Amino acid sequence: MTHKRTRSETDFDDILLDKSDLSIDSELLESDLSSMDQPLPGKLYIIPIRYRPMFPGIITPLIISHGRFAEVIDRVASDSRNIGLVLIKDDNKDEISALDLYAYGTAAKILKRINLPDGGLNVLINSLRRFRIRRIIAEEPYILADVEYVDDILTDRKSLELKALTREVLSKLRILSDNNPLFTEEMKLTMLNVDEPGKIADFVTSILNIEKREYQDVLETLNIKKRLQKVVRLLHKEIEVLSVQKRIQGSINEKIDKQQKDFFLREQLKAIKIELGIEDDERTREIKDLRKKMDSLELAGEIREKMDEEIGKIMLMDGSSSEYTVTRNYIDIVLSLPWNRKTPDAIDIAKAEKILNRDHYGLEDIKKRILEFLAVKKLKPDGKGSIICLVGPPGVGKTSLGKSIAHSLNRKFFRVSLGGMRDEAEIKGHRRTYVGAMPGKIIQGLKICKYRNPVFMLDEIDKLGQSFQGDPASALLEVLDPEQNVEFRDYYIDVPFNLSDVLFITTANTTDTIPQVLVDRMEIIRLSGYIANEKYEIAKRYLLPKQLEQHGLGKNSVKIDKKGFMHIINNYAREAGVRNLERQIEKICRKTAIYVAKKKKLPAGILDLKKIRSYLGTELYADESLIKITKSGLAVGLAWTPYGGAPLVIESIGVSNKKGGGLKLTGQLGEVMSESANIAYSYVQHLLRDREEAEKMFNNNIVHLHVPAGATPKDGPSAGITMATSLYSMATNKKIRQGLAMTGELTLTGRVFPVGGIKEKIIAAKKAHLKEIIIPRENCKDLDDIPHYIKKGLNFYLVDQIEEVITIAFDARQAKYKNHKKTGNPECR
C-alpha cells in the first residue's frame, strides 16, 4: 500500500537558470567532473520536478523543499550521487505517486549541496543522459525505479537536411535572442560553442518559454532529425508571438510618446508666452471661462467639488481624445442647468380666474380646485404642495389646463409625453460610461426652460410601458414625491438637483393602468366629457375663431348657427371631448378656403344643414336608433370608458334546446362582467320561480345574452342590474319603458351596490336624450358634484333592491321611487 504525502512535504521551486547565487568548491567540482565517465546505475532514485523537464548537458541549481525528496539527496550524496529527474503530469496535484510521472526523464549527477534555513536543499546538478522508466521498484519510503538509458538516433551525421535544420535552428534562435533582453551573453556564447545537433536542440528548447507538454515532447523525441524539426516549429511560433508583442508595444509607445511630446510642447509654449507677456492660450482661456461660469452659478458642496474635479481633468487631457469630448459635454450640460435661477411667482387669483375662464368653458369644479391650489401657493410659497393628476377622456382640455396654470403663475411650461416610454433612462438618464449618454427628460426640460421652477407636464402617464430596459413608472416615484425630489439624482449628472420648486402636473385617461404607489403620490382631479350645449359654446367661442385664423379666413367667412353646430355635434362628433368636433370645423374651413383661393363667391349667410352635409359627408352616427326599446329583452345601461360615458344596449333572447336550459354570453365580456351576467341569470330565475311560463322558458331554452358592440372588449360589474332587467323582460315578454337607462352592481341576494363614473354616465345619458336614470342609492352623493345644468330635465331613481328596478322599468306610475327634484339636491333617504 502506497503512502501519500501532502504537497507541503514534497513542494519545490522551478528550475533556476541563473547560477550566480551558488558558490562551488572548485576542488570538489574537479573531483566530481573527473568521475563523470563512470557508468550510470540501472536503478535510480526519482526526484519529481514541476513545470518543465531537465534536458541533458545542463548544469543548474535545483531547490528541493524539506521532506522525503530532500532525504533522497542525503541518501545518495555519500554514494553514487546519481538521481533521476522526471516531470510531473499535473502541476496542481498535492500528492505525488509514480503514476503521476511521465515515462521519460533525465539522469543527473549531484555536484554540490547546500542546506537551506527552512530545512530544504539547494543542490547543483549536472544532467547527463535520457532514460525511460521500465518499472517502479518501490514508492516508499522513496521512489526507486529500474531505468533504461536511451541514446539519440542519428542515421547520417553529414546529411544536408540535418545541417540545414541545425542552421535554421541557430538562425531563428539568433533572431529571438537579438530581440529578447532576457537572453544573456552566456547563453549566446553557449549557443555558438555547441556543435552537436541533438545538444543544440536540447539547449534551445530549455531556454524557450513554451507549454509543459511541448518540453516533454522534445525530451521524448530520440530521433535528432525529428527533434530539430519540432524545435524549428517552436522557434517559429515564438518569433510570431514576439512580432505581435513588438507591434503592440510599439503602438503603445508611439501613443505615449506623442502625448508626452504634446504635453511638453504645450508647457514650453505656455512658459514662452508668459515670458513674452502674450495672453493665455486657448485651453487656458477655456478653463478660465468655465470656472467663471461656475462661480456665477454659486455652486456649493458636492456639486462644486464635482465640477472642480471634472475641470481639473480636462486641463490634463489631449483635446482630440474621446474622453476629453465626453468630459467637456458633461461640464457644459451641468453648467447650463438652472441651479439657482427661478422665475418670481406673480400669483394673482383674480387674474388666474380670468385666464382660466378665458381659455376654458365649463369645468367649474376643476377651475375652483386649481384656484384653491394657487391660493395656497401664494400664502405659503415654500410649501411643497401636491402633484396634480388630471384624469379624463381625450380632448377635454387637460393639456391646455396645464398651460393656463403656467400662465397664471408666470412660469415656463414644459411638456413631456410619456406615452409608450419603456426605458428608465428616459427619466433618470444614462450613466456616462455608455456611448451617446445623455440626461433624462427631467434634466433636459430644466435645461431648456432655463429656470428651476417651471410647470412640468407629464402627459399620458397611464400609458407608460415596461421592458428589459427598466420600468419608467418606478423611476417617477422619486420625481413625484415631494419628500424625495429635493435631492433628485440623474444618472448622467450624478449630483443632486432640487426639484421641489418644479410644479408637476400629470395627465391620464384612466388611473387603472397607473401603479398604485404612483397614484398615492398624486391628487386626482377628474375631468368628465362635455354635453352637447357645452360643446356648442366651446365651438362657437374657441374652435371656429381659431380655425378661421389658422386657415387665413376672415371672421365672417364661415357662419354656423346653433342648429348647425348641434347637427355637427350630434351626427359627426359624439365623443366626450371636442377634438373630433374641431376636426369637423377644420374640414368646413378647408372647403371654404378652396372658394377663397379660386376667387369664387362664398355661400351667403349661415350654413344650412344641407351645406354642412355636403362639406362633411354622410352622418357618422344614426339618430338614436340603437338605443330605442323596440321589443322585450332590450335594456339600456350606462357604461364608463377611458373616453367618457356611453349608453350600452343589452339584448336577451331564448333559444329552444331539447337538452335543457343554460346561459350563453357574447360581446367580448370580461371575467367580472361574465360573473355579473351569471348572477343576474340566477336571481331572475329565483325571482320568477313561481311563474310557470317563465320557469318553462328557462328549463327548455338557452338564454343568449349579447352586449353590442361585439368587437369592443367590456368588463366591470356596473351592468349587473341592466342584465337582470333585460333577462326579466325577455322571460316575461314585457317591454321596458322608453327613455330609461340604468347602472348598478347586482349581488346574488338582489341588493344593488354603488358603482363609479356616475358623472360620465349621466353626461352620456344626457347626450343620448335619455330622460330617466336608475342609480344605486349609495351613489346619491355623486349627484351633488354634477352641475345643475347637466341634471336639468333628468329624473333620477335611487334604488337598493333589484325588485325596485324592475318595478320602475315596467310601471311609470311608481313615482315613489323617483326622488330627485328638478331643482336642488336629490333627497337621499
XYZ file of N, CA and C in Angstrom, residues 594-764:
513
model
N -61.000 76.739 -50.303
C -60.936 76.470 -51.736
C -61.688 77.558 -52.510
N -62.871 77.935 -51.987
C -63.631 79.008 -52.638
C -62.821 80.297 -52.690
N -62.195 80.622 -51.564
C -61.427 81.875 -51.492
C -60.235 81.824 -52.428
N -59.524 80.672 -52.442
C -58.341 80.542 -53.291
C -58.696 80.631 -54.772
N -59.868 80.102 -55.144
C -60.306 80.160 -56.544
C -61.061 81.448 -56.865
N -61.151 82.299 -55.853
C -61.846 83.582 -56.005
C -63.304 83.395 -56.412
N -63.903 82.328 -55.873
C -65.332 82.104 -56.095
C -66.123 82.789 -54.991
N -67.382 82.963 -55.238
C -68.260 83.607 -54.264
C -68.586 82.637 -53.139
N -68.387 83.095 -51.899
C -68.673 82.246 -50.746
C -70.175 82.090 -50.565
N -70.610 80.941 -49.981
C -72.040 80.776 -49.679
C -72.515 81.904 -48.775
N -73.608 82.516 -49.158
C -74.105 83.665 -48.398
C -74.815 83.206 -47.138
N -74.718 84.011 -46.078
C -75.454 83.772 -44.850
C -74.933 82.583 -44.063
N -75.811 82.074 -43.218
C -75.470 80.969 -42.310
C -75.544 79.649 -43.070
N -74.582 78.770 -42.790
C -74.581 77.463 -43.449
C -75.775 76.642 -42.978
N -76.559 76.128 -43.917
C -77.689 75.288 -43.544
C -77.234 73.841 -43.432
N -78.140 72.982 -42.987
C -77.784 71.572 -42.761
C -77.369 70.884 -44.048
N -78.003 71.252 -45.165
C -77.661 70.646 -46.445
C -76.224 70.978 -46.839
N -75.831 72.242 -46.641
C -74.471 72.653 -46.985
C -73.453 71.991 -46.068
N -73.791 71.900 -44.772
C -72.893 71.222 -43.830
C -72.697 69.771 -44.234
N -73.783 69.110 -44.640
C -73.695 67.715 -45.063
C -72.834 67.574 -46.311
N -72.910 68.556 -47.211
C -72.097 68.497 -48.431
C -70.610 68.670 -48.107
N -70.318 69.454 -47.051
C -68.933 69.631 -46.632
C -68.384 68.406 -45.888
N -69.203 67.848 -44.997
C -68.716 66.796 -44.093
C -69.041 65.386 -44.546
N -69.925 65.229 -45.531
C -70.304 63.906 -45.996
C -71.445 63.336 -45.172
N -71.704 62.052 -45.365
C -72.806 61.379 -44.676
C -72.558 61.362 -43.173
N -73.647 61.494 -42.391
C -73.538 61.491 -40.938
C -72.885 60.209 -40.439
N -72.047 60.366 -39.432
C -71.335 59.216 -38.869
C -72.176 58.438 -37.879
N -73.170 59.086 -37.264
C -73.997 58.435 -36.247
C -75.453 58.499 -36.666
N -76.163 57.380 -36.496
C -77.599 57.361 -36.756
C -78.321 58.062 -35.617
N -79.552 58.480 -35.875
C -80.293 59.289 -34.897
C -80.918 58.415 -33.821
N -80.090 58.025 -32.839
C -80.531 57.357 -31.619
C -81.263 56.033 -31.868
N -81.125 55.460 -33.062
C -81.886 54.232 -33.334
C -81.380 53.062 -32.507
N -80.133 53.075 -32.130
C -79.545 51.959 -31.398
C -80.033 51.868 -29.963
N -80.585 52.957 -29.425
C -80.986 52.903 -28.022
C -82.502 53.022 -27.863
N -83.236 52.683 -28.876
C -84.697 52.661 -28.770
C -85.142 51.257 -28.381
N -86.070 51.189 -27.443
C -86.582 49.896 -26.983
C -87.724 49.488 -27.921
N -87.478 48.498 -28.745
C -88.473 48.076 -29.744
C -89.126 46.749 -29.404
N -88.549 45.957 -28.497
C -89.129 44.661 -28.150
C -88.662 44.262 -26.756
N -89.231 43.197 -26.272
C -88.814 42.693 -24.958
C -87.403 42.117 -25.045
N -86.728 42.108 -23.902
C -85.350 41.594 -23.856
C -84.301 42.657 -24.066
N -84.712 43.898 -24.369
C -83.759 45.005 -24.553
C -83.763 45.895 -23.320
N -82.575 46.282 -22.876
C -82.431 47.195 -21.743
C -81.248 48.104 -22.002
N -81.353 49.354 -21.568
C -80.292 50.340 -21.802
C -79.518 50.549 -20.493
N -78.236 50.270 -20.549
C -77.353 50.524 -19.416
C -76.445 51.697 -19.711
N -75.704 52.112 -18.709
C -74.741 53.207 -18.859
C -73.363 52.687 -18.460
N -72.399 52.865 -19.353
C -71.051 52.331 -19.129
C -70.036 53.467 -19.051
N -68.944 53.201 -18.337
C -67.828 54.149 -18.273
C -66.675 53.584 -19.071
N -66.029 54.430 -19.880
C -64.832 54.051 -20.640
C -63.774 55.126 -20.434
N -62.531 54.836 -20.764
C -61.500 55.877 -20.658
C -61.776 57.094 -21.532
N -62.693 56.957 -22.464
C -63.013 58.065 -23.369
C -64.328 58.737 -22.994
N -64.853 58.441 -21.801
C -66.095 59.043 -21.326
C -67.179 58.003 -21.148
N -68.401 58.480 -20.788
C -69.510 57.558 -20.623
C -70.122 57.190 -21.964
N -70.920 56.100 -21.946
C -71.575 55.657 -23.177
C -72.792 54.824 -22.816
N -73.902 54.983 -23.584
C -75.052 54.105 -23.385
C -74.754 52.716 -23.923
N -75.271 51.709 -23.252
C -74.967 50.328 -23.604
C -76.271 49.537 -23.674
N -76.634 49.044 -24.857
C -77.863 48.266 -25.048
C -77.545 46.790 -24.824
N -78.306 46.153 -23.925
C -78.112 44.732 -23.642
C -79.313 43.970 -24.194
N -79.018 42.878 -24.932
C -80.060 42.109 -25.613
C -80.111 40.696 -25.040
N -81.345 40.168 -24.899
C -81.525 38.792 -24.428
C -82.613 38.123 -25.248
N -82.376 36.873 -25.655
C -83.410 36.066 -26.322
C -83.307 34.638 -25.806
N -84.394 33.883 -25.963
C -84.391 32.472 -25.604
C -84.311 31.604 -26.841
N -83.433 30.631 -26.831
C -83.239 29.720 -27.968
C -83.604 28.318 -27.508
N -84.592 27.707 -28.202
C -85.082 26.385 -27.807
C -83.969 25.358 -27.818
N -83.968 24.502 -26.788
C -82.912 23.499 -26.668
C -83.473 22.268 -25.962
N -83.471 21.106 -26.637
C -84.025 19.885 -26.064
C -83.225 19.374 -24.876
N -81.954 19.735 -24.799
C -81.094 19.230 -23.731
C -81.269 20.012 -22.428
N -82.061 21.059 -22.460
C -82.287 21.814 -21.225
C -81.816 23.257 -21.352
N -81.985 23.992 -20.264
C -81.662 25.413 -20.268
C -80.192 25.689 -20.025
N -79.858 26.982 -20.064
C -78.475 27.411 -19.846
C -78.317 28.861 -20.247
N -77.108 29.385 -20.071
C -76.822 30.789 -20.380
C -75.635 30.868 -21.326
N -75.803 31.643 -22.397
C -74.742 31.860 -23.374
C -74.444 33.358 -23.435
N -73.165 33.729 -23.351
C -72.764 35.142 -23.322
C -71.896 35.465 -24.527
N -72.167 36.592 -25.179
C -71.323 37.080 -26.277
C -71.147 38.586 -26.131
N -70.154 39.108 -26.903
C -69.876 40.548 -26.865
C -68.549 40.879 -26.223
N -67.619 39.886 -26.171
C -66.290 40.092 -25.569
C -66.395 40.599 -24.130
N -67.121 39.866 -23.307
C -67.301 40.251 -21.912
C -66.108 39.785 -21.083
N -65.664 40.652 -20.188
C -64.576 40.285 -19.291
C -65.055 39.354 -18.189
N -64.119 38.917 -17.355
C -64.433 37.946 -16.313
C -65.443 38.502 -15.300
N -65.268 39.759 -14.888
C -66.175 40.351 -13.906
C -67.577 40.516 -14.487
N -67.647 40.957 -15.750
C -68.953 41.161 -16.381
C -69.661 39.832 -16.609
N -68.894 38.796 -16.940
C -69.493 37.465 -17.113
C -70.070 36.958 -15.797
N -69.359 37.223 -14.695
C -69.875 36.825 -13.382
C -71.172 37.586 -13.062
N -71.222 38.883 -13.426
C -72.436 39.665 -13.197
C -73.602 39.094 -13.990
N -73.347 38.628 -15.213
C -74.402 38.039 -16.041
C -74.941 36.750 -15.410
N -74.035 35.928 -14.876
C -74.473 34.700 -14.226
C -75.278 34.984 -12.960
N -74.875 36.025 -12.213
C -75.641 36.414 -11.011
C -77.040 36.878 -11.412
N -77.110 37.715 -12.465
C -78.411 38.209 -12.943
C -79.293 37.045 -13.405
N -78.722 36.092 -14.111
C -79.472 34.933 -14.620
C -80.028 34.115 -13.448
N -79.168 33.887 -12.436
C -79.612 33.090 -11.286
C -80.702 33.815 -10.505
N -80.542 35.131 -10.301
C -81.518 35.839 -9.475
C -82.861 35.994 -10.192
N -82.836 36.221 -11.504
C -84.108 36.329 -12.249
C -84.841 34.986 -12.216
N -84.101 33.883 -12.345
C -84.722 32.562 -12.208
C -85.371 32.418 -10.833
N -84.648 32.871 -9.803
C -85.175 32.807 -8.444
C -86.418 33.695 -8.301
N -86.386 34.848 -8.922
C -87.471 35.811 -8.811
C -88.748 35.299 -9.491
N -88.573 34.539 -10.574
C -89.724 34.052 -11.356
C -90.023 32.582 -11.102
N -89.547 32.056 -9.975
C -89.694 30.621 -9.725
C -91.153 30.178 -9.594
N -92.052 31.129 -9.237
C -93.470 30.772 -9.062
C -94.292 30.970 -10.333
N -93.669 31.471 -11.376
C -94.392 31.670 -12.642
C -94.075 30.511 -13.573
N -95.121 29.780 -13.868
C -94.946 28.531 -14.625
C -94.371 28.780 -16.006
N -94.863 29.824 -16.692
C -94.415 30.093 -18.062
C -92.936 30.469 -18.089
N -92.551 31.294 -17.126
C -91.146 31.723 -17.069
C -90.237 30.548 -16.730
N -90.698 29.704 -15.792
C -89.890 28.542 -15.407
C -89.718 27.591 -16.582
N -90.791 27.411 -17.345
C -90.738 26.537 -18.515
C -89.755 27.096 -19.560
N -89.774 28.423 -19.708
C -88.882 29.054 -20.688
C -87.413 28.842 -20.292
N -87.112 29.000 -19.012
C -85.725 28.822 -18.562
C -85.280 27.362 -18.674
N -86.212 26.417 -18.471
C -85.851 24.997 -18.494
C -85.676 24.464 -19.910
N -86.383 25.052 -20.870
C -86.383 24.498 -22.234
C -85.638 25.357 -23.243
N -85.016 26.445 -22.779
C -84.333 27.342 -23.714
C -82.961 27.746 -23.163
N -82.042 27.897 -24.091
C -80.758 28.512 -23.742
C -80.931 30.016 -23.874
N -80.674 30.724 -22.807
C -80.803 32.187 -22.834
C -79.498 32.772 -23.372
N -79.618 33.482 -24.476
C -78.442 34.115 -25.110
C -78.459 35.608 -24.781
N -77.422 36.057 -24.064
C -77.306 37.467 -23.687
C -76.129 38.068 -24.455
N -76.409 39.168 -25.164
C -75.386 39.799 -26.004
C -75.272 41.280 -25.652
N -74.001 41.779 -25.680
C -73.758 43.198 -25.401
C -73.019 43.795 -26.601
N -73.730 44.543 -27.460
C -73.033 45.221 -28.572
C -72.129 46.324 -28.006
N -71.096 46.828 -28.743
C -70.620 46.252 -29.981
C -69.712 45.074 -29.693
N -69.858 44.036 -30.491
C -69.155 42.798 -30.204
C -67.649 42.884 -30.353
N -67.157 43.871 -31.115
C -65.706 43.978 -31.340
C -64.990 44.701 -30.203
N -65.747 45.301 -29.289
C -65.138 46.081 -28.198
C -65.143 45.280 -26.902
N -63.980 45.018 -26.300
C -63.939 44.312 -25.008
C -64.629 45.136 -23.918
N -65.338 44.432 -23.016
C -66.071 45.119 -21.949
C -65.875 44.356 -20.647
N -65.853 45.099 -19.550
C -65.722 44.441 -18.253
C -66.222 45.390 -17.169
N -66.432 44.847 -15.989
C -66.900 45.633 -14.854
C -68.251 45.154 -14.356
N -68.597 45.495 -13.107
C -69.830 44.991 -12.501
C -71.041 45.903 -12.680
N -70.853 47.108 -13.283
C -71.928 48.109 -13.240
C -73.115 47.782 -14.145
N -73.009 46.748 -14.988
C -74.132 46.381 -15.858
C -75.003 45.299 -15.215
N -74.769 45.003 -13.942
C -75.491 43.905 -13.289
C -77.001 44.070 -13.321
N -77.524 45.242 -12.894
C -78.989 45.405 -12.859
C -79.560 45.535 -14.265
N -78.763 46.046 -15.205
C -79.237 46.155 -16.594
C -79.429 44.771 -17.194
N -78.485 43.855 -16.957
C -78.612 42.493 -17.493
C -79.770 41.768 -16.832
N -79.951 41.995 -15.535
C -81.070 41.352 -14.842
C -82.404 41.852 -15.400
N -82.498 43.151 -15.662
C -83.741 43.721 -16.203
C -83.991 43.196 -17.614
N -82.942 43.059 -18.416
C -83.080 42.518 -19.773
C -83.583 41.080 -19.734
N -83.031 40.261 -18.821
C -83.459 38.864 -18.702
C -84.908 38.779 -18.206
N -85.260 39.654 -17.272
C -86.645 39.667 -16.760
C -87.613 40.046 -17.880
N -87.223 41.045 -18.690
C -88.077 41.468 -19.813
C -88.258 40.339 -20.813
N -87.182 39.626 -21.096
C -87.258 38.512 -22.048
C -88.115 37.376 -21.494
N -87.962 37.055 -20.203
C -88.685 35.925 -19.611
C -90.176 36.207 -19.475
N -90.537 37.488 -19.228
C -91.966 37.839 -19.036
C -92.593 38.407 -20.303
N -91.739 38.585 -21.334
C -92.212 39.129 -22.617
C -92.815 40.523 -22.445
N -92.218 41.329 -21.587
C -92.648 42.718 -21.388
C -91.549 43.669 -21.871
N -91.957 44.758 -22.511
C -91.012 45.769 -22.962
C -90.706 46.757 -21.836
N -89.437 47.147 -21.742
C -89.037 48.173 -20.775
C -89.439 49.540 -21.320
N -89.750 50.453 -20.423
C -90.214 51.774 -20.833
C -89.149 52.507 -21.649
N -89.585 53.292 -22.627
C -88.698 54.061 -23.487
C -88.070 55.214 -22.702
N -86.772 55.515 -23.028
C -86.098 56.659 -22.418
C -85.529 56.394 -21.044
N -85.476 55.122 -20.632
C -84.977 54.761 -19.302
C -83.605 54.101 -19.434
N -82.643 54.529 -18.602
C -81.309 53.911 -18.542
C -80.987 53.608 -17.095
N -80.031 52.736 -16.896
C -79.729 52.325 -15.516
C -78.275 51.906 -15.390
N -77.774 51.924 -14.159
C -76.436 51.424 -13.859
C -76.408 51.012 -12.393
N -75.675 49.947 -12.084
C -75.577 49.466 -10.713
C -75.108 48.024 -10.678
N -74.420 47.667 -9.600
C -73.939 46.297 -9.423
C -74.992 45.481 -8.683
N -75.200 44.257 -9.162
C -76.199 43.366 -8.567
C -75.493 42.268 -7.782
N -76.001 41.999 -6.558
C -75.474 40.891 -5.773
C -76.390 39.679 -5.928
N -75.949 38.546 -5.437
C -76.712 37.307 -5.591
C -77.995 37.315 -4.766
N -78.079 38.193 -3.792
C -79.301 38.287 -2.989
C -80.202 39.435 -3.429
N -79.900 40.059 -4.562
C -80.766 41.079 -5.125
C -80.480 42.482 -4.669
N -79.405 42.710 -3.915
C -79.076 44.071 -3.493
C -78.370 44.813 -4.628
N -78.502 46.153 -4.634
C -77.884 46.989 -5.664
C -76.752 47.778 -5.004
N -75.538 47.546 -5.482
C -74.349 48.180 -4.918
C -73.927 49.376 -5.768
N -73.205 50.353 -5.165
C -72.786 51.553 -5.907
C -71.707 51.233 -6.942
N -71.587 52.115 -7.930
C -70.603 51.971 -8.997
C -69.907 53.318 -9.202
N -68.878 53.332 -10.046
C -68.121 54.552 -10.314
C -68.526 55.198 -11.632
N -67.921 56.364 -11.882
C -68.137 57.060 -13.145
C -69.550 57.600 -13.332
N -70.229 57.966 -12.243
C -71.626 58.421 -12.335
C -71.729 59.676 -13.209
N -70.840 60.621 -13.023
C -70.927 61.864 -13.794
C -70.802 61.591 -15.288
N -69.834 60.787 -15.690
C -69.645 60.474 -17.103
C -70.864 59.740 -17.669
N -71.457 58.850 -16.869
C -72.618 58.091 -17.338
C -73.835 59.004 -17.516
N -74.010 59.949 -16.597
C -75.158 60.864 -16.711
C -74.993 61.786 -17.914
N -73.737 62.214 -18.159
C -73.491 63.030 -19.362
C -73.798 62.235 -20.621
N -73.438 60.933 -20.626
C -73.745 60.090 -21.782
C -75.245 59.940 -21.966
